[in-house]
Short mmCIF file of C-alpha atoms and ligand atoms in Angstrom, two decimals:
data_model
loop_
_atom_site.label_atom_id
_atom_site.label_comp_id
_atom_site.label_asym_id
_atom_site.label_seq_id
_atom_site.Cartn_x
_atom_site.Cartn_y
_atom_site.Cartn_z
CA LEU J 1 -151.43 -58.27 22.98
CA SER J 2 -148.88 -56.74 25.25
CA VAL J 3 -145.30 -57.78 24.54
CA ASN J 4 -144.22 -57.16 28.10
CA PRO J 5 -146.86 -58.35 30.58
CA GLN J 6 -145.34 -56.04 33.22
CA ILE J 7 -146.36 -52.91 31.27
CA GLN J 8 -149.99 -51.89 31.44
CA THR J 9 -151.30 -50.83 28.05
CA VAL J 10 -154.27 -48.85 26.80
CA ALA J 11 -155.77 -52.15 25.61
CA ASP J 12 -155.60 -53.46 29.18
CA ALA J 13 -157.45 -50.40 30.45
CA GLY J 14 -160.19 -50.23 27.79
CA GLU J 15 -161.96 -47.26 26.23
CA ARG J 16 -164.22 -46.27 29.13
CA ALA J 17 -161.41 -46.31 31.65
CA LEU J 18 -159.29 -44.21 29.27
CA ILE J 19 -162.02 -41.59 28.93
CA GLU J 20 -162.37 -41.50 32.72
CA ARG J 21 -158.60 -41.00 33.02
CA ILE J 22 -158.83 -38.05 30.61
CA ARG J 23 -161.77 -36.56 32.52
CA VAL J 24 -159.85 -36.71 35.80
CA ARG J 25 -156.69 -35.27 34.26
CA ALA J 26 -158.57 -32.46 32.50
CA GLY J 27 -159.92 -31.22 35.85
CA GLN J 28 -162.71 -28.70 36.25
CA PRO J 29 -163.69 -27.16 32.89
CA SER J 30 -163.94 -23.37 32.43
CA ARG J 31 -167.27 -21.69 33.13
CA TRP J 32 -168.07 -21.37 29.41
CA ILE J 33 -168.07 -25.17 29.00
CA THR J 34 -171.57 -25.99 30.23
CA THR J 35 -171.32 -29.67 29.26
CA GLY J 36 -167.85 -31.18 29.08
CA ILE J 37 -166.18 -34.58 28.80
CA GLY J 38 -168.46 -37.61 29.12
CA ASP J 39 -171.57 -36.62 27.18
CA ASP J 40 -172.24 -37.16 23.47
CA ALA J 41 -170.90 -33.70 22.67
CA ALA J 42 -169.60 -30.68 24.48
CA VAL J 43 -171.66 -27.53 24.93
CA MET J 44 -170.03 -24.15 25.21
CA THR J 45 -171.14 -20.53 25.51
CA MET J 46 -169.34 -17.77 23.65
CA ASN J 47 -168.77 -14.29 25.06
CA ARG J 48 -171.28 -11.70 23.87
CA GLY J 49 -170.46 -10.50 20.39
CA GLU J 50 -167.73 -13.06 19.76
CA VAL J 51 -167.55 -15.40 16.81
CA VAL J 52 -166.05 -18.90 16.93
CA VAL J 53 -162.69 -19.48 15.28
CA ALA J 54 -162.09 -23.19 14.63
CA THR J 55 -159.03 -25.07 13.49
CA ALA J 56 -157.73 -28.65 13.44
CA ASP J 57 -154.31 -30.19 13.11
CA SER J 58 -152.93 -33.65 13.74
CA LEU J 59 -149.59 -35.16 14.61
CA VAL J 60 -149.02 -38.62 13.15
CA GLU J 61 -146.31 -40.97 14.33
CA ASP J 62 -143.46 -41.35 11.82
CA VAL J 63 -144.77 -38.34 9.85
CA HIS J 64 -144.56 -35.63 12.54
CA PHE J 65 -142.84 -37.34 15.43
CA ARG J 66 -141.12 -40.54 16.51
CA ARG J 67 -142.04 -42.10 19.81
CA SER J 68 -138.40 -43.13 20.23
CA TRP J 69 -137.33 -39.46 19.97
CA THR J 70 -139.92 -37.40 21.75
CA ALA J 71 -141.52 -37.84 25.18
CA PRO J 72 -145.31 -38.42 25.17
CA ARG J 73 -145.97 -35.30 27.22
CA ALA J 74 -144.20 -33.14 24.62
CA ILE J 75 -146.24 -34.76 21.83
CA GLY J 76 -149.49 -33.88 23.61
CA GLN J 77 -148.31 -30.36 24.31
CA LYS J 78 -147.19 -29.73 20.73
CA ALA J 79 -150.43 -31.12 19.24
CA VAL J 80 -152.31 -28.37 21.08
CA ALA J 81 -149.68 -25.63 20.63
CA VAL J 82 -149.72 -25.87 16.82
CA ASN J 83 -153.49 -25.34 16.88
CA PHE J 84 -153.26 -22.42 19.31
CA SER J 85 -150.67 -20.91 16.97
CA ASP J 86 -153.33 -20.93 14.23
CA LEU J 87 -155.82 -19.28 16.60
CA ALA J 88 -153.17 -16.68 17.52
CA ALA J 89 -152.67 -15.90 13.84
CA MET J 90 -156.40 -15.11 13.63
CA GLY J 91 -156.29 -12.93 16.75
CA ALA J 92 -158.50 -15.38 18.68
CA ALA J 93 -158.39 -16.47 22.33
CA PRO J 94 -158.30 -20.27 22.79
CA ARG J 95 -161.45 -21.48 24.61
CA ALA J 96 -161.81 -25.22 24.10
CA VAL J 97 -160.00 -28.22 22.66
CA LEU J 98 -161.40 -31.47 21.29
CA LEU J 99 -158.89 -34.32 21.39
CA SER J 100 -159.02 -37.32 19.12
CA LEU J 101 -156.54 -40.10 19.88
CA MET J 102 -155.74 -43.01 17.60
CA LEU J 103 -153.81 -45.49 19.70
CA PRO J 104 -152.02 -48.75 18.93
CA PRO J 105 -153.26 -51.29 21.53
CA ASP J 106 -149.77 -51.75 22.97
CA THR J 107 -149.42 -48.03 23.88
CA PRO J 108 -148.27 -48.02 27.52
CA LEU J 109 -150.86 -46.54 29.85
CA ALA J 110 -148.15 -44.31 31.35
CA ASP J 111 -147.49 -42.82 27.89
CA PHE J 112 -151.22 -42.23 27.41
CA ASP J 113 -151.41 -40.41 30.75
CA ALA J 114 -148.34 -38.32 29.96
CA MET J 115 -149.69 -37.34 26.52
CA VAL J 116 -153.02 -36.26 28.03
CA ASP J 117 -151.14 -34.30 30.71
CA GLY J 118 -149.27 -32.48 27.93
CA VAL J 119 -152.58 -31.61 26.24
CA VAL J 120 -154.09 -30.35 29.49
CA ALA J 121 -150.98 -28.34 30.43
CA GLU J 122 -150.99 -26.50 27.10
CA CYS J 123 -154.74 -25.84 27.40
CA GLU J 124 -154.27 -24.44 30.90
CA ALA J 125 -151.33 -22.27 29.82
CA HIS J 126 -153.71 -20.41 27.51
CA GLY J 127 -156.90 -20.49 29.57
CA ALA J 128 -158.63 -23.13 27.42
CA SER J 129 -160.43 -26.32 28.48
CA LEU J 130 -160.21 -29.85 27.18
CA ALA J 131 -163.92 -30.27 26.44
CA GLY J 132 -164.23 -33.61 24.68
CA GLY J 133 -162.99 -35.82 21.90
CA ASN J 134 -162.70 -39.43 20.87
CA ILE J 135 -160.51 -42.48 21.34
CA THR J 136 -160.06 -45.18 18.77
CA SER J 137 -157.59 -48.01 18.27
CA SER J 138 -155.10 -47.78 15.46
CA PRO J 139 -153.41 -50.83 13.92
CA ARG J 140 -149.87 -49.48 13.93
CA VAL J 141 -149.08 -45.81 14.39
CA LEU J 142 -150.18 -43.39 17.07
CA ALA J 143 -151.95 -40.25 15.92
CA ILE J 144 -153.23 -37.30 17.89
CA ASP J 145 -155.74 -34.96 16.32
CA VAL J 146 -156.75 -31.70 17.96
CA THR J 147 -159.60 -29.34 17.14
CA ALA J 148 -159.19 -25.98 18.82
CA LEU J 149 -162.02 -23.48 19.23
CA GLY J 150 -161.34 -19.85 19.94
CA GLY J 151 -163.30 -16.65 20.35
CA VAL J 152 -162.78 -13.20 18.87
CA HIS J 153 -164.85 -10.15 18.09
CA PRO J 154 -165.50 -10.32 14.34
CA ARG J 155 -164.02 -6.89 13.64
CA ARG J 156 -160.86 -7.87 15.54
CA THR J 157 -160.17 -10.93 13.40
CA LEU J 158 -156.85 -11.18 11.58
CA THR J 159 -156.65 -13.00 8.26
CA ARG J 160 -153.87 -13.63 5.80
CA SER J 161 -155.71 -11.90 2.98
CA GLY J 162 -155.86 -8.35 4.33
CA GLY J 163 -152.38 -7.24 3.25
CA ARG J 164 -151.87 -4.22 0.98
CA PRO J 165 -148.95 -3.22 -1.25
CA GLY J 166 -146.48 -1.22 0.82
CA ASP J 167 -147.33 -2.97 4.11
CA GLU J 168 -144.26 -3.64 6.24
CA LEU J 169 -143.66 -7.27 7.19
CA TYR J 170 -142.74 -8.07 10.77
CA LEU J 171 -141.76 -11.42 12.23
CA THR J 172 -141.85 -12.49 15.88
CA GLY J 173 -138.93 -14.30 17.54
CA SER J 174 -136.40 -16.09 15.38
CA ILE J 175 -136.42 -18.75 12.67
CA GLY J 176 -134.41 -21.83 11.77
CA ALA J 177 -134.24 -23.27 15.28
CA ALA J 178 -136.98 -25.89 14.93
CA ALA J 179 -135.55 -27.24 11.66
CA THR J 180 -132.16 -27.48 13.34
CA GLY J 181 -133.77 -29.32 16.27
CA LEU J 182 -135.28 -31.82 13.86
CA ALA J 183 -131.90 -32.26 12.15
CA LEU J 184 -130.37 -33.00 15.56
CA LEU J 185 -132.96 -35.71 16.21
CA GLU J 186 -132.43 -37.16 12.74
CA GLY J 187 -128.72 -37.29 13.52
CA SER J 188 -129.48 -39.26 16.71
CA VAL J 189 -127.91 -36.61 18.89
CA ASP J 190 -127.18 -37.37 22.53
CA ARG J 191 -129.36 -34.96 24.54
CA GLY J 192 -127.06 -35.14 27.54
CA THR J 193 -124.10 -33.67 25.68
CA LEU J 194 -125.89 -30.90 23.75
CA ALA J 195 -124.64 -27.32 24.07
CA ASP J 196 -127.27 -24.92 25.47
CA ASP J 197 -128.01 -23.19 22.17
CA LEU J 198 -128.58 -26.51 20.37
CA ALA J 199 -130.71 -27.77 23.26
CA ASP J 200 -132.78 -24.63 22.67
CA CYS J 201 -133.25 -25.68 19.01
CA LEU J 202 -134.47 -29.07 20.18
CA ARG J 203 -136.89 -27.41 22.58
CA ARG J 204 -138.14 -25.13 19.81
CA TYR J 205 -138.87 -28.20 17.66
CA GLU J 206 -140.49 -30.31 20.39
CA ALA J 207 -142.23 -27.62 22.43
CA PRO J 208 -143.14 -24.68 20.20
CA ILE J 209 -144.68 -21.65 21.87
CA ALA J 210 -147.93 -20.34 20.41
CA HIS J 211 -147.84 -16.52 20.39
CA VAL J 212 -151.42 -16.18 21.54
CA ARG J 213 -150.93 -13.01 23.57
CA CYS J 214 -149.13 -11.31 20.71
CA GLY J 215 -151.75 -12.24 18.09
CA ARG J 216 -154.54 -11.07 20.40
CA SER J 217 -152.78 -7.83 21.28
CA VAL J 218 -152.15 -6.88 17.64
CA ALA J 219 -155.65 -7.95 16.54
CA GLY J 220 -157.27 -6.18 19.49
CA ASN J 221 -155.59 -2.93 18.49
CA ARG J 222 -156.28 -3.50 14.80
CA ALA J 223 -152.60 -2.82 14.31
CA ALA J 224 -152.01 -5.16 11.35
CA ASN J 225 -153.69 -5.77 7.99
CA ALA J 226 -152.81 -9.46 7.83
CA CYS J 227 -151.24 -12.22 9.90
CA MET J 228 -150.18 -15.82 9.45
CA ASP J 229 -148.24 -18.33 11.51
CA LEU J 230 -145.13 -20.05 10.20
CA SER J 231 -145.97 -23.76 10.39
CA ASP J 232 -144.32 -24.56 7.04
CA GLY J 233 -141.55 -21.97 7.00
CA LEU J 234 -141.17 -18.26 6.32
CA ALA J 235 -140.97 -18.54 2.53
CA ASP J 236 -144.23 -20.48 2.49
CA ALA J 237 -145.98 -18.05 4.86
CA ALA J 238 -144.82 -14.99 2.94
CA ARG J 239 -145.95 -16.54 -0.35
CA GLN J 240 -149.34 -17.53 1.02
CA MET J 241 -149.97 -14.15 2.60
CA ALA J 242 -148.98 -12.33 -0.59
CA GLN J 243 -151.08 -14.65 -2.72
CA ALA J 244 -154.15 -14.27 -0.48
CA SER J 245 -153.64 -10.49 -0.36
CA ARG J 246 -153.05 -10.29 -4.15
CA THR J 247 -149.69 -8.62 -3.71
CA GLY J 248 -146.07 -9.52 -4.28
CA VAL J 249 -143.52 -9.81 -1.51
CA VAL J 250 -139.88 -8.96 -0.94
CA LEU J 251 -137.90 -10.22 2.07
CA GLU J 252 -134.56 -8.74 3.12
CA GLY J 253 -132.13 -11.65 3.58
CA LYS J 254 -129.86 -9.63 5.85
CA GLN J 255 -132.72 -8.67 8.20
CA LEU J 256 -134.00 -12.19 8.91
CA PRO J 257 -133.78 -13.01 12.63
CA ILE J 258 -132.02 -16.36 12.21
CA HIS J 259 -131.43 -18.26 15.46
CA ALA J 260 -127.65 -18.13 16.15
CA ALA J 261 -127.27 -21.89 16.60
CA ALA J 262 -129.28 -22.52 13.42
CA ARG J 263 -127.01 -20.16 11.52
CA ALA J 264 -123.90 -21.88 12.83
CA TRP J 265 -125.40 -25.29 12.07
CA SER J 266 -126.13 -24.29 8.44
CA GLU J 267 -122.68 -22.81 7.94
CA ARG J 268 -121.00 -25.92 9.31
CA SER J 269 -122.96 -28.15 6.92
CA GLY J 270 -122.09 -25.91 3.94
CA ALA J 271 -125.63 -24.55 3.47
CA ASP J 272 -126.67 -20.91 3.06
CA PRO J 273 -128.15 -19.93 6.46
CA VAL J 274 -130.71 -17.59 4.86
CA ALA J 275 -131.89 -20.17 2.33
CA SER J 276 -132.13 -22.79 5.12
CA ALA J 277 -134.02 -20.46 7.44
CA LEU J 278 -136.49 -19.56 4.66
CA ILE J 279 -137.54 -23.16 4.11
CA GLY J 280 -137.14 -24.48 7.68
CA GLY J 281 -140.57 -25.34 9.09
CA GLU J 282 -142.25 -25.54 12.50
CA ASP J 283 -141.02 -22.33 14.05
CA TYR J 284 -144.59 -21.15 14.77
CA GLU J 285 -143.62 -17.51 14.74
CA LEU J 286 -146.15 -14.93 13.54
CA LEU J 287 -145.76 -12.93 10.33
CA PHE J 288 -147.61 -9.60 10.29
CA ALA J 289 -148.33 -7.15 7.47
CA VAL J 290 -148.48 -3.67 8.97
CA PRO J 291 -149.37 -0.42 7.18
CA ALA J 292 -146.76 2.27 7.83
CA LYS J 293 -149.31 4.49 9.59
CA ARG J 294 -150.05 1.70 12.12
CA ARG J 295 -146.37 0.95 12.81
CA ARG J 296 -146.24 2.63 16.21
CA GLY J 297 -149.45 1.00 17.39
CA PHE J 298 -148.20 -2.35 16.17
CA LEU J 299 -144.83 -2.08 17.93
CA ALA J 300 -146.58 -1.02 21.14
CA ALA J 301 -148.99 -3.98 20.88
CA VAL J 302 -146.19 -6.57 20.47
CA LYS J 303 -144.22 -4.93 23.25
CA ARG J 304 -147.19 -5.32 25.60
CA ALA J 305 -147.16 -9.02 24.71
CA GLN J 306 -143.43 -9.10 25.56
CA VAL J 307 -142.50 -10.49 22.16
CA GLU J 308 -139.55 -9.45 20.01
CA THR J 309 -140.28 -8.55 16.39
CA THR J 310 -138.08 -7.76 13.42
CA ARG J 311 -138.98 -5.92 10.25
CA ILE J 312 -138.05 -8.32 7.45
CA GLY J 313 -139.53 -6.90 4.22
CA SER J 314 -142.68 -5.62 2.55
CA LEU J 315 -145.66 -6.54 0.46
CA THR J 316 -145.32 -5.08 -3.02
CA ALA J 317 -147.54 -3.86 -5.86
CA ASP J 318 -145.85 -6.12 -8.40
CA SER J 319 -146.58 -9.84 -8.16
CA ARG J 320 -143.04 -11.15 -7.70
CA MET J 321 -142.27 -13.34 -4.66
CA ARG J 322 -138.63 -12.79 -3.83
CA TRP J 323 -135.92 -12.27 -1.27
CA VAL J 324 -132.93 -10.01 -1.76
CA ARG J 325 -129.39 -9.76 -0.44
CA GLY J 326 -127.46 -6.69 -1.52
CA ASP J 327 -128.08 -6.35 -5.26
CA ASP J 328 -128.99 -10.02 -5.70
CA SER J 329 -132.63 -11.06 -5.98
CA PHE J 330 -133.90 -14.64 -5.60
CA GLU J 331 -137.25 -16.34 -6.12
CA LEU J 332 -138.77 -17.38 -2.75
CA PRO J 333 -138.52 -21.16 -2.38
CA GLY J 334 -141.69 -23.25 -1.94
CA GLY J 335 -142.58 -24.65 1.47
CA TYR J 336 -143.08 -28.18 2.71
CA ALA J 337 -146.23 -29.75 1.28
CA HIS J 338 -147.82 -33.08 2.16
CA PHE J 339 -148.26 -35.41 -0.84
CA GLY J 340 -145.48 -33.41 -2.56
MG1 MG G 401 -151.36 -21.63 10.15
#
């Protein structure tokens, strides 16, 4: 039942009309989608010699976002971007997206349209097609679940387990901004009065950029031994990569590319900017392990993708997971984990 009879809801429209709205908004699918939205399942052709790389991730209201904080279009966009970030970390090119929406009946139709537009825009930005999915009603919270399918030549695949002791660790972009953006939202910040650098933190939280071109460029040149994206923070990514590669890891606290506004924000709240940046999640940067002899090829590959990278540490032969600052050495903190 709609609270305000003036606002058209998804319940008013009904499932079939909603699917038709998605089909119209998704537009013409790419040539490799031979059967798209509207049939029982989608059919797609892969390029010769490519394997399928598949990943899924969901955003759940009140766990990952608040409808009162974030515009529906941004929610749709982010739901796809976080999946493309995983494809990027594998060196794969996004090809198709399956979208599963769980909608409270009172969801305004305009919000539904905007969310789908966000999904389609992110797909288009990376040359992928929205190829199918599902819609179901949800008693209370809105959830958006995305399955992303990508293609890559099997010998060009990047994994997190290929690292070797002595590999240099490189990180794209900067860290800490997304966590600062979330803190701003939690503090009910007024968007209209935000300074530019803090507005950038908010944007980094709400509209992360998947480094698809960078992941593909490095993978295509076989310029790294391992790669992982930073969904749950740098400390978590470094730990997981080291664990999968059966190495230890050391990060240089002074080298970390901490976003300037995030650093200032931490200092103002009495926190250690490095410690905050290590645990801050959702930056969706890429962490690469690069053997010294591939360093030049790696730097050329990221430059072609027009992405900044910083050398932040190394994988080690001993099994310790640590970060250092001067002569001080600290255990790497754990990352965010669902269910504790
Ligand atoms: Mg990941």
